[in-house]
Coordinates of C-alpha atoms and ligand atoms in Angstrom, one line a residue:
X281 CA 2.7 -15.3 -1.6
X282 CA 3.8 -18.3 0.4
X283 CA 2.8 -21.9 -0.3
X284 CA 3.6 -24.3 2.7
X285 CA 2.3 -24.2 5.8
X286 CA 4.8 -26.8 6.7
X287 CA 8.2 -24.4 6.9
X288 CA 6.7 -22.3 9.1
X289 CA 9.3 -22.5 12.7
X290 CA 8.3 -21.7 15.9
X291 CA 7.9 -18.0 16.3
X292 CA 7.9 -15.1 19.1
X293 CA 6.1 -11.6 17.7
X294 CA 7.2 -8.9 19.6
X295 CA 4.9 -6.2 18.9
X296 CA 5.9 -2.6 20.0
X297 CA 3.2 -0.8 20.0
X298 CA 1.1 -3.6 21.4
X299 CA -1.5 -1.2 22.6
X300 CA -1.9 1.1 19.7
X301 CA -4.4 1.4 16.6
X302 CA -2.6 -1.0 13.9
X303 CA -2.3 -3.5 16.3
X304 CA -5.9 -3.7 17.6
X305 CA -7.6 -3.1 13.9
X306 CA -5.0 -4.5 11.5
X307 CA -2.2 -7.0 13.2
X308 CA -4.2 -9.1 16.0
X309 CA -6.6 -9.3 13.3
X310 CA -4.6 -10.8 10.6
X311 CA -2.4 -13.2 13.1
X312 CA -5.8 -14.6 15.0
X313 CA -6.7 -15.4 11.3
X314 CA -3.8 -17.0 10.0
X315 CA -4.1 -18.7 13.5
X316 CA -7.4 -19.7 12.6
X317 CA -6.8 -20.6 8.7
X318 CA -3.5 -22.9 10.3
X319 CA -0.9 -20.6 9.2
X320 CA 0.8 -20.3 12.7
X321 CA 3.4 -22.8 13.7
X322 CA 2.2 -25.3 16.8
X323 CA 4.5 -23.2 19.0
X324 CA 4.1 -19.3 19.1
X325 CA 4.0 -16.4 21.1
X326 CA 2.9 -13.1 20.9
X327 CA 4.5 -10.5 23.3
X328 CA 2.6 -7.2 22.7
X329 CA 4.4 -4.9 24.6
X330 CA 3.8 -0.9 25.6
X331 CA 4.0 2.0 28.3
X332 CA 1.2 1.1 30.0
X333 CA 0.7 -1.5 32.7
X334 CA -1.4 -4.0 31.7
X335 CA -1.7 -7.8 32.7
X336 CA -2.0 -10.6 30.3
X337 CA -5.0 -11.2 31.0
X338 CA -6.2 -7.4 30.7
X339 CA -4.8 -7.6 27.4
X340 CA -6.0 -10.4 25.5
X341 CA -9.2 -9.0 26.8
X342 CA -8.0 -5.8 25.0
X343 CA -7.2 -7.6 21.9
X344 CA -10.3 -9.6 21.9
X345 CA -12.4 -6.4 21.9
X346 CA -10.1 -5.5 18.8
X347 CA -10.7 -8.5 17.4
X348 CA -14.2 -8.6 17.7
X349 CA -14.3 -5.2 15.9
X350 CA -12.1 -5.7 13.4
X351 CA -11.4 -9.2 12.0
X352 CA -12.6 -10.4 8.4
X353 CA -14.0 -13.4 9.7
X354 CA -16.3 -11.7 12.7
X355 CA -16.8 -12.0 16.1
X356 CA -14.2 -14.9 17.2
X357 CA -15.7 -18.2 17.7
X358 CA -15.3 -19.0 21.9
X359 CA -13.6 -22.5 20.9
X360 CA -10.6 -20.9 18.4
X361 CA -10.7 -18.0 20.9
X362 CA -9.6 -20.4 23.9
X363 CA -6.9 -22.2 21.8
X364 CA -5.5 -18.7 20.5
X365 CA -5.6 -16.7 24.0
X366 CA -3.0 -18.6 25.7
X367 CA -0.4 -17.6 23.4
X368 CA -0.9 -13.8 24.3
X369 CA 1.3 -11.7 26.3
X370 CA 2.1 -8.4 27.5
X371 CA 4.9 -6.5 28.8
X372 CA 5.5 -3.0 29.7
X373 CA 8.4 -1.5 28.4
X374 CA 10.4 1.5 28.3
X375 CA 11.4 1.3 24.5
X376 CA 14.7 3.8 25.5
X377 CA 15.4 1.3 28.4
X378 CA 17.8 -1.6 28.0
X379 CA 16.3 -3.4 31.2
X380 CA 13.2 -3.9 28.7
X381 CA 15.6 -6.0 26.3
X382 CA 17.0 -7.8 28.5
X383 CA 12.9 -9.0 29.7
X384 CA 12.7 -9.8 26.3
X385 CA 15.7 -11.7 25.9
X386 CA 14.6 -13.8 28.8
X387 CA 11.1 -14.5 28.2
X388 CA 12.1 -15.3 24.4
X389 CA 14.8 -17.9 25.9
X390 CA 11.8 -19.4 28.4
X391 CA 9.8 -19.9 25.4
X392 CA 12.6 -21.4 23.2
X393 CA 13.2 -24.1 26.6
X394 CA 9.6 -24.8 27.0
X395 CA 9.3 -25.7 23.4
X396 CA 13.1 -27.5 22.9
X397 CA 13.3 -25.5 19.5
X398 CA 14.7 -22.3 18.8
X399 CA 12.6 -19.8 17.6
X400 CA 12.9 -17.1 14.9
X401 CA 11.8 -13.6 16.2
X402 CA 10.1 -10.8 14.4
X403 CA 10.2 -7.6 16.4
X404 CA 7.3 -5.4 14.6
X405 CA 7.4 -1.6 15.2
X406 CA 4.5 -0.5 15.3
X407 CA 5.2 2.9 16.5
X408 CA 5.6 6.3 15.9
X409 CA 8.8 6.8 13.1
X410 CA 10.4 8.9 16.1
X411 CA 10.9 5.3 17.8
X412 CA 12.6 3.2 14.9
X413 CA 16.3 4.1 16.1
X414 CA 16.4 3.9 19.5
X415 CA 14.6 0.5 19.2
X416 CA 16.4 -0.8 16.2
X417 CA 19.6 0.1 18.5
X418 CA 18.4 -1.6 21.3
X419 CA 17.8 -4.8 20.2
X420 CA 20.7 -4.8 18.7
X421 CA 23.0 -3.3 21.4
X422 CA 21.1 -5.8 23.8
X423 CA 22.1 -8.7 21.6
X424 CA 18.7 -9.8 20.5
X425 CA 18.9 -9.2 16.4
X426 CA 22.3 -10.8 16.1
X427 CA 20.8 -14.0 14.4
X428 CA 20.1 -13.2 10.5
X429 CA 18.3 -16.5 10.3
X430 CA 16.1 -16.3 12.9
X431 CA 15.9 -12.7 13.7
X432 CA 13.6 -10.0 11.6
X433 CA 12.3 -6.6 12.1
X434 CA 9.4 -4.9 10.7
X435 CA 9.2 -1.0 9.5
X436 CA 5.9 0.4 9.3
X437 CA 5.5 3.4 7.1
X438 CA 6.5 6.2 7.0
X439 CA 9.9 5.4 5.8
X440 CA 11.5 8.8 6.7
X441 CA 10.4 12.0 5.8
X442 CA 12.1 13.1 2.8
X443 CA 15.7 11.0 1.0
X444 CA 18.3 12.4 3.7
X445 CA 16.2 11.0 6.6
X446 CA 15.0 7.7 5.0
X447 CA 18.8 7.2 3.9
X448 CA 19.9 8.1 7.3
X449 CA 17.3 5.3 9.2
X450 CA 18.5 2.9 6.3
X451 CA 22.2 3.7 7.5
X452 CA 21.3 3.3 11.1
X453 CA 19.6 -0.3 10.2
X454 CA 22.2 -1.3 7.9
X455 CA 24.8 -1.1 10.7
X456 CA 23.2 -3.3 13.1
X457 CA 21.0 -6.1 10.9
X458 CA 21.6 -7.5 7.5
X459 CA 19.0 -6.4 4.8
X460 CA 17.1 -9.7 4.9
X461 CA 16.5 -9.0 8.0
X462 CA 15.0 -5.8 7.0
X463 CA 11.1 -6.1 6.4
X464 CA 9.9 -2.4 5.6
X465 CA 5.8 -2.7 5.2
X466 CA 4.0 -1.1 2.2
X467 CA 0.7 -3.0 2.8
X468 CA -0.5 -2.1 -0.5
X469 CA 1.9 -4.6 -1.4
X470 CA 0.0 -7.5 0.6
X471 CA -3.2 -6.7 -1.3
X472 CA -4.6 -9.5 -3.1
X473 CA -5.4 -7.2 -6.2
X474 CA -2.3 -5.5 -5.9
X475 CA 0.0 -9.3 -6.3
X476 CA -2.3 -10.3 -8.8
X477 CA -1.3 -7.6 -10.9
X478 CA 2.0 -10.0 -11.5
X479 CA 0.3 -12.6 -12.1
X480 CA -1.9 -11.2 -14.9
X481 CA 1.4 -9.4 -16.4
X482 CA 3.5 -12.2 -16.0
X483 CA 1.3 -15.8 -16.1
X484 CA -0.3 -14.9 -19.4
X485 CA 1.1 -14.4 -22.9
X486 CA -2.0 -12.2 -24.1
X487 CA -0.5 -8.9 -22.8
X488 CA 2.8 -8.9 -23.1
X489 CA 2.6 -8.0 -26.6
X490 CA 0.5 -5.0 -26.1
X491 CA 2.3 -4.1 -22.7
X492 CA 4.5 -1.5 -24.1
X493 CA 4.4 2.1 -25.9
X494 CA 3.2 1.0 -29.3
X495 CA -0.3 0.1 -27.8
X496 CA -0.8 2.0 -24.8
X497 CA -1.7 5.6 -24.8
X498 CA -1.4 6.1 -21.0
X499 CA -2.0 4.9 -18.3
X500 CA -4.3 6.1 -14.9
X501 CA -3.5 5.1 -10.9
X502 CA -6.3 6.5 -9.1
X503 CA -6.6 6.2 -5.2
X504 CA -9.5 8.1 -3.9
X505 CA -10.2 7.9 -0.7
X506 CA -13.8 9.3 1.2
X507 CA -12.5 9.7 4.5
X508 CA -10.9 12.7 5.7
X509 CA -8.2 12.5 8.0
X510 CA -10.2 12.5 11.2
X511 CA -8.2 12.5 14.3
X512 CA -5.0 11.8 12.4
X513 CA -3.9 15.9 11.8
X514 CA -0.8 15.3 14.2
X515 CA 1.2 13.0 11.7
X516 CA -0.7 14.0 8.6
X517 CA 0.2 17.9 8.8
X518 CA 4.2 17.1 8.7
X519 CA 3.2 14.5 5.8
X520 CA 0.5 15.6 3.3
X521 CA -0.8 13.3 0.3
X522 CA 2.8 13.0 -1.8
X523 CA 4.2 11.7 1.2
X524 CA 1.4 10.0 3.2
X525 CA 0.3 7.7 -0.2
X526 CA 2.4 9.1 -4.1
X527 CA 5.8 8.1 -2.4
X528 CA 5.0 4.7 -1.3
X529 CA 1.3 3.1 -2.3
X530 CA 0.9 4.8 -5.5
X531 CA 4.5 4.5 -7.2
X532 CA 4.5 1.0 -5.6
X533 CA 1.8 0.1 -8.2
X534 CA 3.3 2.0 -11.0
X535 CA 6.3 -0.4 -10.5
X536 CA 3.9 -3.2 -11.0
X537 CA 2.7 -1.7 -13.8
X538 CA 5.6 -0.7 -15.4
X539 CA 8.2 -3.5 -14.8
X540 CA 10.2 -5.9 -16.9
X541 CA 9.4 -9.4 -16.5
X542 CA 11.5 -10.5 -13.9
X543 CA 13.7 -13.7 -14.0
X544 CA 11.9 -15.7 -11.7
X545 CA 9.6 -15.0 -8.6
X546 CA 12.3 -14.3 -6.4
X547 CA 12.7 -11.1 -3.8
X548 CA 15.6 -9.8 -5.2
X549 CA 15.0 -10.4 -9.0
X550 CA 11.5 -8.4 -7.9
X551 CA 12.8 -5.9 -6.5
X552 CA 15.2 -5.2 -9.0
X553 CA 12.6 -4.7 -11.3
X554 CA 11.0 -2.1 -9.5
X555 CA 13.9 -0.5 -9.2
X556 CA 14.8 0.0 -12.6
X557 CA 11.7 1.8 -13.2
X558 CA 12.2 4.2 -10.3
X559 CA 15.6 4.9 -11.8
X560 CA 14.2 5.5 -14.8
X561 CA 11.2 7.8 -14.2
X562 CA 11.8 11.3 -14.8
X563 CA 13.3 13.9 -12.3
X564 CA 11.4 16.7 -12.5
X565 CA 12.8 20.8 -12.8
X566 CA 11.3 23.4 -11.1
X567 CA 9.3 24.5 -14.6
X568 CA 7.8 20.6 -15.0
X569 CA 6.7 20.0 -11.1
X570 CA 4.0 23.5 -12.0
X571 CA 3.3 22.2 -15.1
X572 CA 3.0 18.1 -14.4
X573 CA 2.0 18.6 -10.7
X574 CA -1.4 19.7 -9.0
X575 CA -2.0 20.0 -5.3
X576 CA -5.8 20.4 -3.1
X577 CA -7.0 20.7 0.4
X578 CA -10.2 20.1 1.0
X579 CA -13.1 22.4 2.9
X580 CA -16.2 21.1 4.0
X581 CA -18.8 19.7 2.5
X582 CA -21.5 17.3 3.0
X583 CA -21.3 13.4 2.6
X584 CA -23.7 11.0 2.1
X585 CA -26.0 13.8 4.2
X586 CA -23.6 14.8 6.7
X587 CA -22.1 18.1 7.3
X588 CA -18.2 17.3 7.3
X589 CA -15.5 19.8 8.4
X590 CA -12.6 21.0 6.1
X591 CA -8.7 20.0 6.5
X592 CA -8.2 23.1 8.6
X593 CA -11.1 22.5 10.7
X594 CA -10.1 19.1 11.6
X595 CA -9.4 17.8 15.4
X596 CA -6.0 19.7 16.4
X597 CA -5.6 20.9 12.8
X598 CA -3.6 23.8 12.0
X599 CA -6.1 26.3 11.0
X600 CA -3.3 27.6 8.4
X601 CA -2.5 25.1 7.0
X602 CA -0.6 24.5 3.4
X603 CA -0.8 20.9 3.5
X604 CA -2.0 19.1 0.8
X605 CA -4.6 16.6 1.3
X606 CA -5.0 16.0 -2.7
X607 CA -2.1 15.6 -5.3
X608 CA -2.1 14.3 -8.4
X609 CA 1.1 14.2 -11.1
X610 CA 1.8 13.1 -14.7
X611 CA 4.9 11.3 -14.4
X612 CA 7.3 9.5 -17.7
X613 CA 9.2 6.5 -17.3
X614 CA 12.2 7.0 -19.6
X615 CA 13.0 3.5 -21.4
X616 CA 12.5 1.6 -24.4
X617 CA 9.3 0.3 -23.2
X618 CA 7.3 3.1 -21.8
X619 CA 9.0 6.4 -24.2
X620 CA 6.5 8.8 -24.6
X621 CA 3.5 7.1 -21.9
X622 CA 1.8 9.3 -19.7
X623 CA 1.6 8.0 -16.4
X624 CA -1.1 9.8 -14.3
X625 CA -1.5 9.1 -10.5
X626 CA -4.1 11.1 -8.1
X627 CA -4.9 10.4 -4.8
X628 CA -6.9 12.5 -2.2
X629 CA -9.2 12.3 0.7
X630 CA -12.7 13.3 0.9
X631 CA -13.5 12.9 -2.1
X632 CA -16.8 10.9 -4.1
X633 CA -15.8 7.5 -3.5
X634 CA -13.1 5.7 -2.2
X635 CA -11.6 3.5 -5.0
X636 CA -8.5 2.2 -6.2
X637 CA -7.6 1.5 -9.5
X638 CA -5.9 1.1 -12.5
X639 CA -6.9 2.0 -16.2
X640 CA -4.4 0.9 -19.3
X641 CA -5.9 3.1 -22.1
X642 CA -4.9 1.6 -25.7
X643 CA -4.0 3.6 -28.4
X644 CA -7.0 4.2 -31.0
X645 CA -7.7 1.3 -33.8
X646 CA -5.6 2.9 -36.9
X647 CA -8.2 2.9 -39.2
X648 CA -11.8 2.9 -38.6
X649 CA -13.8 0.8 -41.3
X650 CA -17.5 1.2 -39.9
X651 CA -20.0 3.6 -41.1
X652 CA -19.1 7.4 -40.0
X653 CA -22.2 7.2 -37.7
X654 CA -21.0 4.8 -35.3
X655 CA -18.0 6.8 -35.0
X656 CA -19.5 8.4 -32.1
X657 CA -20.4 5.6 -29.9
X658 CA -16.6 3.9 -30.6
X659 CA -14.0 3.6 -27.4
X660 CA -10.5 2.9 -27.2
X661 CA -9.9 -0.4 -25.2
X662 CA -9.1 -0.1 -21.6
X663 CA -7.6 -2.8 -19.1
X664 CA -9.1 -1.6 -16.0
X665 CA -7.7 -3.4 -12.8
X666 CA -10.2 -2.5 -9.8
X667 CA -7.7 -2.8 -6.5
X668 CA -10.5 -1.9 -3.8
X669 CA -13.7 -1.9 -3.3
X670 CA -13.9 -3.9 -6.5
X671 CA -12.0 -6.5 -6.7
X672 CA -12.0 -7.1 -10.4
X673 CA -10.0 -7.1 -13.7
X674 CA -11.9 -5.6 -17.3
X675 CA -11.4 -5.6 -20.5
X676 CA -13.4 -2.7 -22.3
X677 CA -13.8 -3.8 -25.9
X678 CA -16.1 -2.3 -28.6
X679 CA -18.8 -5.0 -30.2
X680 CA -21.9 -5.0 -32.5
X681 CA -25.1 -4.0 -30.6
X682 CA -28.0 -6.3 -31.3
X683 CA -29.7 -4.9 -34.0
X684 CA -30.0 -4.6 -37.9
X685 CA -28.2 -2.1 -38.0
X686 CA -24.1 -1.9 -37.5
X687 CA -23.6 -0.1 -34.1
X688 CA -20.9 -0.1 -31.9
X689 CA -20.7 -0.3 -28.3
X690 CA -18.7 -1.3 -25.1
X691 CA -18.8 -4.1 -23.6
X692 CA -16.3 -5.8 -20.2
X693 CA -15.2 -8.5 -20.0
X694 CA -14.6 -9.2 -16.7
X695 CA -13.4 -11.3 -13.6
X696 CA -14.4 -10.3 -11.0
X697 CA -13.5 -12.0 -7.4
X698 CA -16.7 -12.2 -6.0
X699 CA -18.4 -14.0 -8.9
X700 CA -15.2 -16.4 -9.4
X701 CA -13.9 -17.5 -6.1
X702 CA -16.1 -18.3 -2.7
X703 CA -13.3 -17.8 -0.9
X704 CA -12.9 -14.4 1.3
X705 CA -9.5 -13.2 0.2
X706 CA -7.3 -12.6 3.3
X707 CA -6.7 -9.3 4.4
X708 CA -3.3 -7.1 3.2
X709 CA -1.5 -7.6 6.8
X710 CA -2.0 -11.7 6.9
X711 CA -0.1 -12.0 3.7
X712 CA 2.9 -9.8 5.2
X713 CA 3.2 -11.1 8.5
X714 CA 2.9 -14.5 6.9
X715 CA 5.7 -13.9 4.4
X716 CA 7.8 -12.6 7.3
X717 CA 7.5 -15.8 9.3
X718 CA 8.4 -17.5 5.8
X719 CA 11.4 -14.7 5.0
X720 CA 10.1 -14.1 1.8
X721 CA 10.7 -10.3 1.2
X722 CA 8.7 -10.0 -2.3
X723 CA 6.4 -7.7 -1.0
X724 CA 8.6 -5.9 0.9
X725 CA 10.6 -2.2 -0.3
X726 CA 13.7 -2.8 -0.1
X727 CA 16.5 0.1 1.3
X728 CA 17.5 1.1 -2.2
X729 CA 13.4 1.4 -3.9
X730 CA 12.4 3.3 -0.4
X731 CA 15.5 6.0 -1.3
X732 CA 14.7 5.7 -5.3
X733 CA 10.7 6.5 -4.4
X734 CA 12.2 9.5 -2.4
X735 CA 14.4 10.3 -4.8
X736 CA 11.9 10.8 -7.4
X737 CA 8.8 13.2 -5.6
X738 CA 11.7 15.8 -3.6
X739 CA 11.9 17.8 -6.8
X740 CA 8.0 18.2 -6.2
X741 CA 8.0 18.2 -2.3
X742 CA 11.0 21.1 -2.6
X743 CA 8.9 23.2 -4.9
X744 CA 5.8 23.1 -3.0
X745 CA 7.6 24.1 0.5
X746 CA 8.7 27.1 -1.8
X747 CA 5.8 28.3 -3.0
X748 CA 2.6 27.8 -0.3
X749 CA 0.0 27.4 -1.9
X750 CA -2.5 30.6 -2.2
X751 CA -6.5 29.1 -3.0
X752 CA -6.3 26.4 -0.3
X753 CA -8.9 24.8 0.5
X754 CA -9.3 24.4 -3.3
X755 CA -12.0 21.6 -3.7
X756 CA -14.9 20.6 -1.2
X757 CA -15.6 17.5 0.4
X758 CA -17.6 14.7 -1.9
X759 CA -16.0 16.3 -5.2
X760 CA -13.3 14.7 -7.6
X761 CA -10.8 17.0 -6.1
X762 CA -9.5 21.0 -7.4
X763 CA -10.3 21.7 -11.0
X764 CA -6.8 21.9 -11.9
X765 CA -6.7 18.2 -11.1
X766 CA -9.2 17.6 -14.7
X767 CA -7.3 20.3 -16.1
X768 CA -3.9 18.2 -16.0
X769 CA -5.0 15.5 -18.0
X770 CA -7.6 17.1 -20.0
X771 CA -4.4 19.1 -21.7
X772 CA -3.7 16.1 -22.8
X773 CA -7.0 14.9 -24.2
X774 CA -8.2 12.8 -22.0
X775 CA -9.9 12.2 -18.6
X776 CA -10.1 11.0 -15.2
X777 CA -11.7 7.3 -15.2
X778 CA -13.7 5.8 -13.1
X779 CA -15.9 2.9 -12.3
X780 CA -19.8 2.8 -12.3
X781 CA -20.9 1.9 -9.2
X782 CA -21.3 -1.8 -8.7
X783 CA -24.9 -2.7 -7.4
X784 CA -24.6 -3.4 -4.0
X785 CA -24.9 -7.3 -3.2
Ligands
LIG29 C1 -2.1 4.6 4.7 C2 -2.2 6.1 4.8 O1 -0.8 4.2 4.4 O2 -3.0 4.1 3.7 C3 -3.6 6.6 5.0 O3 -1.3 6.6 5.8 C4 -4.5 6.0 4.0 O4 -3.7 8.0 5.0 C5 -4.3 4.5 3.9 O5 -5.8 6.3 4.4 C6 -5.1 3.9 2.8 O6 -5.1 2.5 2.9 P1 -6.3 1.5 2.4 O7 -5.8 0.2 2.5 O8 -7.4 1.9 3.2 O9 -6.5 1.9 0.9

């Protein structure tokens, strides 16, 4: 999202949870590449920071191993290594201690002498959601968020649990930082796919046109995911898919789907946007949620020749378990633009293939001229945007086959990343720190779209805590998820999509 490297002031991350899992796979990763790609300022400073001792040496060896593991780019090259390392520190800390602060506050202020600049600071929370108050409060009972301009925090997901909770931690932020302070991470957002989508809608006159309910017969937002939730039962039992991916990822790309054009390319103007469609989608009653909503768990199965264990069989799963580890919805945007449009999402783990994407159908041609034969073999268009693995955009359109006689078929056209650019595209979590050294808050959620998202799935998340579900486990591992989940859109005429395989490269 940004475009000069030159803005970019000297900057302190405090990262809490400096020794957990996002930092070591996705944050040290993404900051030792924008490091590397010259995105960081001259002067910076990373301060991981967590409850167990560690030196500074013990933990840019730590983050290192991480990086090794992790990054884009590969194993990091000695030289760039050297350069990056001395800007890596570590402090223990008690996050419900203000002592810790107050260590902050000082190292922050030796870094700000050293470099005769003052620095902004972006304090990233990389914890557990139980840990977002106490250390919101702390920073700012200890003095340290008080700057607007140079001070900014970072949310990680969840967002609450449900719309009292995630209005309550928007309350508790609001009193002590101003929203533009506020940067709550949706990392779909930071995708390169997922921004192109604005581009495509909004950079081009072709679609525009057709971008509305007198050409598009509905519309599909499939994230399918192979993995089950391994050692991740602990937060994933309290959360379930509608939670865990619908209320955030998934309604995140219908936004960018469903939009108006926005004035310019500005956060707030954005954001607006989004909102509006939010605010327009339809609440569902008890009646619609059964009727528009299907939930699965999954049992066990095999993958790719492995025996894998169900949901309930998980590490420290709950054997009884009612959570659902598949849902999928048909939701309506109510306005002039989208009357009438289906909106399917699904999303699901341990399923066939992990893929994410996006499938426009158009209505049907209104009057077929060709000979009744080739009836058969003729398709509706389809806009397909491929978010991951794919990275790729197609148009499905119906031509002549080569022949002498008049056959139809369907051809792509496509653009596809790997065959246009030779450039690796950066990773989700480069853009988003990036933009949060810049303070642009585009691809951020703000307070009133995180409460509008909630808004929208506790009709369905009320109805399912009322009635458990009875057939769970309801689809096996390395299937397309329950039956019911075809059935929903199948009422309806049509079907799930999804991409052929790509060959592998
Ligand atoms: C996270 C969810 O937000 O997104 C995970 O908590 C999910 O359950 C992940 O696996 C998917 O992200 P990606 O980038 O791998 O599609």
């Amino acid at each position: 999202m940004s475009t000069a490297k030159s803005t970019i002031e000297p900057t302190v991350f405090v990262i809490f949870g400096g020794t957990g899992d996002l930092n070591a796979r996705k944050l040290a990763p993404a900051l030792y590449n924008l490091f590397l790609d010259g995105w960081l300022p001259e002067q910076f400073a990373i301060i991981g920071t967590g409850r167990t001792s560690l030196t500074d040496e013990a933990f840019r060896e730590k983050l290192l191993a991480d990086i090794n593991q992790f990054s884009r780019t590969g194993k990091a090259e000695k030289e760039t290594w050297a350069k990056f390392m001395p800007h890596i520190h570590y402090q223990v800390a008690d996050v419900k201690n203000a002592a810790s602060y107050t260590e902050f506050g000082r190292r922050i202020t030796e870094f700000e002498q050293e470099w005769k600049a003052p620095a902004n600071v972006i304090y990233y929370l990389a914890v557990a959601p139980e840990f977002f108050p106490i250390i919101a409060t702390n920073i700012a009972q200890s003095k340290l968020g008080a700057d607007p301009e140079r001070i900014r925090i970072v949310i990680e997901k969840p967002f609450g649990h449900d719309l009292a909770s995630a209005k309550e931690l928007n309350h508790l932020l609001g009193q002590h930082f101003n929203e533009r302070q506020i940067y709550r991470i949706d990392h779909y957002l930071g995708k390169e796919t997922v921004q192109n989508i604005m581009a495509f809608r909004f950079a081009n006159t072709l679609m525009e046109p057709l971008w509305n309910r007198n050409y598009i017969e509905h519309v599909q937002i499939s994230v399918t995911e192979q993995l089950g939730v391994g050692d991740r039962s602990g937060y994933y039992d309290g959360a379930g898919a509608l939670r865990d991916m619908i209320q955030n990822h998934l309604l995140q790309l219908l936004c960018l789907v469903a939009m108006e054009p926005p004035v310019n390319f500005t956060a707030d103007e954005v954001r607006n946007r989004k909102v509006d469609v939010l605010r327009a989608m339809r609440r569902f009653t008890p009646e619609e949620v059964r009727e528009s909503t299907v939930r699965g768990q999954y049992g066990s199965g095999w993958i790719e020749g492995k025996k894998v264990p169900g949901y309930r069989e998980e590490k420290d799963a709950n054997p009884k378990s009612n959570t659902e580890t598949f849902a999928a919805v048909k939701f309506f945007v109510d306005n002039w633009r989208w009357q009438g449009v289906p909106f399917y999402l699904r999303t699901g783990k341990r399923l066939h293939r992990s893929a994410s994407v996006i499938t426009i159908q158009f209505k049907d041609v209104p009057h077929f001229i060709f000979p009744p034969e080739t009836a058969e073999s003729q398709h509706q268009n389809r806009l397909i945007i491929s978010i991951q693995p794919e990275m790729s955009i197609r148009l499905q359109v119906q031509a002549k086959r080569p022949g002498l006689d008049m056959m139809l078929n369907t051809v792509d056209m496509v653009f596809d990343y790997d065959g246009t650019y030779t450039t690796q595209a950066p990773e989700a979590y480069e853009t988003l720190l990036l933009d949060t050294m810049m303070g642009d808050q585009t691809l951020f959620m703000r307070g009133d779209q995180v409460e509008a998202a909630w808004d929208l799935v506790m009709p369905i998340l009320n109805s399912w805590q009322q009635r458990t579900s009875q057939n769970f486990p309801n689809y096996s591992a390395d299937s397309w998820g329950p039956e019911v989940a075809e059935a929903l859109i199948a009422r309806d005429g049509f079907h799930w999509f999804t991409l052929p395989l790509s060959p592998k490269k």
